Tab-separated table of C-alpha atoms in Angstrom:
chain	number	residue	atom	x	y	z
B	1159	MET	CA	-81.174	54.842	-17.427
B	1160	LYS	CA	-81.690	51.185	-16.776
B	1161	ALA	CA	-81.949	48.650	-19.568
B	1162	LYS	CA	-84.898	46.336	-19.417
B	1163	PHE	CA	-84.535	42.738	-20.403
B	1164	VAL	CA	-87.524	40.963	-21.838
B	1165	TYR	CA	-87.572	37.223	-21.619
B	1166	ILE	CA	-89.438	35.348	-24.329
B	1167	LYS	CA	-90.224	31.754	-23.677
B	1168	ILE	CA	-89.713	29.668	-26.825
B	1169	SER	CA	-89.975	25.916	-26.725
B	1170	VAL	CA	-86.889	23.894	-27.492
B	1171	PHE	CA	-88.852	22.050	-30.204
B	1172	THR	CA	-89.615	25.321	-32.056
B	1173	VAL	CA	-85.958	26.370	-31.995
B	1174	LEU	CA	-84.791	22.968	-33.255
B	1175	ALA	CA	-87.422	22.935	-36.014
B	1176	MET	CA	-86.389	26.406	-37.193
B	1177	LEU	CA	-82.712	25.434	-37.210
B	1178	LEU	CA	-83.466	22.249	-39.131
B	1179	ILE	CA	-85.477	24.041	-41.817
B	1180	THR	CA	-82.996	26.862	-42.349
B	1181	SER	CA	-79.834	24.777	-42.139
B	1182	CYS	CA	-80.840	21.763	-44.213
B	1183	GLY	CA	-79.672	23.298	-47.436
B	1184	ARG	CA	-79.155	20.752	-50.166
B	1185	GLU	CA	-77.390	21.096	-53.429
B	1186	LEU	CA	-79.776	20.827	-56.358
B	1187	GLN	CA	-78.768	19.961	-59.896
B	1188	LEU	CA	-80.838	22.096	-62.266
B	1189	TYR	CA	-80.776	21.414	-65.992
B	1190	GLU	CA	-82.363	22.389	-69.283
B	1191	TRP	CA	-83.338	20.185	-72.188
B	1192	GLU	CA	-81.872	21.943	-75.218
B	1193	THR	CA	-81.927	19.152	-77.809
B	1194	MET	CA	-83.612	15.824	-78.411
B	1195	ASP	CA	-82.170	12.733	-80.104
B	1196	LEU	CA	-84.015	9.594	-81.186
B	1197	MET	CA	-82.478	6.136	-81.297
B	1198	LEU	CA	-84.071	2.886	-82.376
B	1199	LEU	CA	-83.521	0.091	-79.861
B	1200	ASN	CA	-83.721	-3.660	-79.679
B	1201	THR	CA	-85.371	-3.925	-76.242
B	1202	GLU	CA	-84.141	-7.482	-75.768
B	1203	THR	CA	-80.409	-6.756	-76.244
B	1204	ARG	CA	-80.535	-2.957	-75.573
B	1205	ASP	CA	-78.513	-2.439	-78.778
B	1206	THR	CA	-79.166	0.560	-81.004
B	1207	LEU	CA	-80.315	-0.302	-84.505
B	1208	ALA	CA	-78.586	0.784	-87.690
B	1209	ASN	CA	-80.450	2.500	-90.519
B	1210	ASN	CA	-82.712	0.035	-92.416
B	1211	ALA	CA	-82.540	-2.569	-89.629
B	1212	GLU	CA	-85.217	-5.283	-89.435
B	1213	LEU	CA	-86.768	-6.222	-86.102
B	1214	GLU	CA	-89.829	-7.859	-84.589
B	1215	ALA	CA	-92.275	-5.266	-83.298
B	1216	SER	CA	-92.267	-6.948	-79.870
B	1217	LYS	CA	-88.526	-6.151	-79.528
B	1218	PHE	CA	-88.668	-2.575	-80.795
B	1219	SER	CA	-88.642	0.798	-79.038
B	1220	ILE	CA	-87.732	4.409	-79.727
B	1221	LEU	CA	-85.371	5.945	-77.189
B	1222	VAL	CA	-86.089	9.653	-76.724
B	1223	ASN	CA	-82.884	11.138	-75.359
B	1224	LEU	CA	-83.280	14.572	-73.775
B	1225	ASN	CA	-79.821	16.050	-73.617
B	1226	ALA	CA	-79.452	17.877	-70.313
B	1227	GLU	CA	-77.475	21.067	-70.848
B	1228	ASN	CA	-76.441	24.008	-68.675
B	1229	VAL	CA	-76.293	22.010	-65.480
B	1230	VAL	CA	-76.146	24.367	-62.507
B	1231	SER	CA	-75.669	23.449	-58.855
B	1232	LEU	CA	-77.606	25.547	-56.412
B	1233	GLY	CA	-77.565	25.470	-52.636
B	1234	SER	CA	-81.105	25.483	-51.390
B	1235	SER	CA	-82.859	25.420	-48.079
B	1236	ASP	CA	-86.126	24.921	-49.926
B	1237	TRP	CA	-86.460	21.346	-48.731
B	1238	PHE	CA	-90.107	21.164	-49.834
B	1239	ASN	CA	-89.355	21.726	-53.528
B	1240	TYR	CA	-86.250	19.572	-53.304
B	1241	SER	CA	-88.247	16.661	-51.940
B	1242	ASN	CA	-90.725	17.017	-54.813
B	1243	GLY	CA	-87.878	16.532	-57.284
B	1244	TYR	CA	-88.187	19.751	-59.291
B	1245	GLN	CA	-84.811	19.818	-60.982
B	1246	ALA	CA	-85.466	20.833	-64.584
B	1247	ASN	CA	-86.584	24.261	-65.565
B	1248	ASP	CA	-89.194	22.908	-67.984
B	1249	VAL	CA	-91.960	20.330	-68.279
B	1250	ILE	CA	-93.315	18.192	-71.118
B	1251	GLU	CA	-96.747	19.265	-72.342
B	1252	SER	CA	-97.288	16.849	-75.236
B	1253	ILE	CA	-95.740	14.074	-77.307
B	1254	GLU	CA	-96.814	13.143	-80.832
B	1255	ILE	CA	-95.704	10.040	-82.743
B	1256	ILE	CA	-96.272	9.808	-86.519
B	1257	SER	CA	-95.234	7.096	-89.020
B	1258	SER	CA	-93.958	7.895	-92.527
B	1259	GLU	CA	-95.882	4.913	-93.931
B	1260	ASP	CA	-99.214	3.321	-93.056
B	1261	TYR	CA	-98.715	1.857	-89.601
B	1262	ASN	CA	-101.580	-0.550	-90.270
B	1263	ASP	CA	-105.119	-0.414	-91.705
B	1264	VAL	CA	-106.406	1.627	-88.748
B	1265	PHE	CA	-103.529	4.152	-88.634
B	1266	PRO	CA	-102.588	5.463	-92.100
B	1267	THR	CA	-99.558	7.616	-92.907
B	1268	GLY	CA	-99.501	10.805	-90.844
B	1269	GLU	CA	-102.052	9.581	-88.288
B	1270	LEU	CA	-101.204	10.212	-84.616
B	1271	LEU	CA	-99.929	6.943	-83.064
B	1272	ASN	CA	-100.141	7.919	-79.380
B	1273	ASP	CA	-102.937	5.360	-78.884
B	1274	VAL	CA	-100.726	2.436	-79.949
B	1275	PHE	CA	-97.537	3.402	-78.093
B	1276	TYR	CA	-96.604	3.296	-74.436
B	1277	ALA	CA	-94.018	5.500	-72.774
B	1278	ALA	CA	-91.691	4.189	-70.066
B	1279	PHE	CA	-88.626	5.317	-68.180
B	1280	ILE	CA	-85.380	4.145	-69.754
B	1281	ASN	CA	-84.689	0.505	-68.875
B	1282	GLU	CA	-87.881	0.392	-66.770
B	1283	PRO	CA	-90.529	-1.313	-68.948
B	1284	GLU	CA	-92.609	-1.957	-65.828
B	1285	THR	CA	-93.325	1.807	-65.681
B	1286	SER	CA	-94.948	1.854	-69.121
B	1287	LEU	CA	-98.157	3.836	-69.479
B	1288	PRO	CA	-100.144	5.033	-72.479
B	1289	VAL	CA	-98.299	8.077	-73.887
B	1290	ASP	CA	-100.867	10.667	-72.833
B	1291	GLU	CA	-101.145	9.195	-69.321
B	1292	PHE	CA	-97.341	9.145	-69.014
B	1293	ILE	CA	-97.259	12.872	-69.825
B	1294	GLU	CA	-100.102	13.636	-67.441
B	1295	ARG	CA	-98.464	11.690	-64.639
B	1296	PHE	CA	-94.769	12.476	-65.111
B	1297	GLY	CA	-94.487	15.306	-67.652
B	1298	SER	CA	-95.309	17.958	-65.075
B	1299	GLU	CA	-92.808	16.516	-62.580
B	1300	SER	CA	-89.707	17.840	-64.244
B	1301	GLY	CA	-87.326	16.064	-61.905
B	1302	ARG	CA	-88.761	12.643	-62.722
B	1303	ILE	CA	-87.878	12.664	-66.426
B	1304	GLU	CA	-84.196	13.532	-66.391
B	1305	SER	CA	-82.498	12.161	-69.463
B	1306	GLY	CA	-85.406	10.801	-71.494
B	1307	PHE	CA	-87.824	7.934	-71.921
B	1308	GLU	CA	-88.731	5.109	-74.313
B	1309	LEU	CA	-91.676	4.780	-76.672
B	1310	ILE	CA	-92.790	1.147	-76.980
B	1311	PRO	CA	-95.428	-0.078	-79.464
B	1312	ASN	CA	-98.442	-1.911	-78.062
B	1313	ILE	CA	-98.643	-4.692	-80.644
B	1314	VAL	CA	-101.943	-6.142	-79.426
B	1315	GLY	CA	-105.115	-5.609	-81.458
B	1316	GLU	CA	-105.140	-2.304	-83.381
B	1317	GLY	CA	-101.522	-1.680	-82.385
B	1318	ALA	CA	-100.025	-4.474	-84.500
B	1319	PRO	CA	-97.925	-2.798	-87.210
B	1320	ARG	CA	-98.030	-3.696	-90.873
B	1321	GLU	CA	-94.738	-5.178	-92.022
B	1322	GLY	CA	-92.612	-2.656	-93.839
B	1323	LEU	CA	-89.910	-0.033	-93.838
B	1324	ARG	CA	-90.770	3.311	-92.179
B	1325	THR	CA	-89.506	6.188	-90.070
B	1326	PHE	CA	-91.165	7.703	-87.026
B	1327	THR	CA	-91.341	11.413	-86.311
B	1328	VAL	CA	-91.589	12.375	-82.651
B	1329	THR	CA	-92.652	15.869	-81.647
B	1330	LEU	CA	-92.126	16.929	-78.057
B	1331	GLU	CA	-93.699	20.177	-76.873
B	1332	LEU	CA	-92.169	21.792	-73.811
B	1333	GLU	CA	-93.799	24.453	-71.685
B	1334	LYS	CA	-90.902	26.957	-71.935
B	1335	ASN	CA	-88.342	25.854	-74.515
B	1336	GLY	CA	-90.751	25.356	-77.406
B	1337	THR	CA	-90.937	22.253	-79.566
B	1338	PHE	CA	-88.422	19.536	-80.405
B	1339	GLN	CA	-89.005	17.391	-83.491
B	1340	LYS	CA	-86.862	14.582	-84.853
B	1341	THR	CA	-87.273	11.683	-87.247
B	1342	THR	CA	-85.782	8.231	-86.678
B	1343	ASP	CA	-83.700	6.255	-89.120
B	1344	ASN	CA	-85.566	3.778	-91.320
B	1345	VAL	CA	-86.630	0.612	-89.571
B	1346	SER	CA	-88.424	-2.439	-90.864
B	1347	ILE	CA	-90.655	-3.858	-88.152
B	1348	TYR	CA	-92.763	-6.967	-88.540
């Protein structure tokens, strides 16, 4: 019995493309957000504020620190997902900001302040967007928001705060890991 050989003509380009796709494994860092911390910041000096600190509203922000836990390294040849930056196993669905005291005449105690705050990447004020737009744009891209973000008051017009001592409660709803909620220390902004 004679063996038959079948020759298949495959282009060199096809072979190289297949090798590139299957051998370009990259190591991905996957993480979970298991806790959230809030810190009050002086945006000018980048110092954290102590309880009962006084600060101009134009120099004030709330740092939302998402503590990345359970970091796992995975080898992956899924270059498409890697290039899209999907590194966390969760996404942000909503953020709510509430003041313990009347923020001003337009926003009384307990009123949602999302309309008078911007969200920005840490140390990147040029990326600031209204809170809901920030979530829409970056919340679903889990690899983009790694360690947290800042909440910065828009002090123009209806966003100008009334002088006084207050705390802020931030609620962060995640798609998978439920809801995080924390309250800041007291801060007097003027």
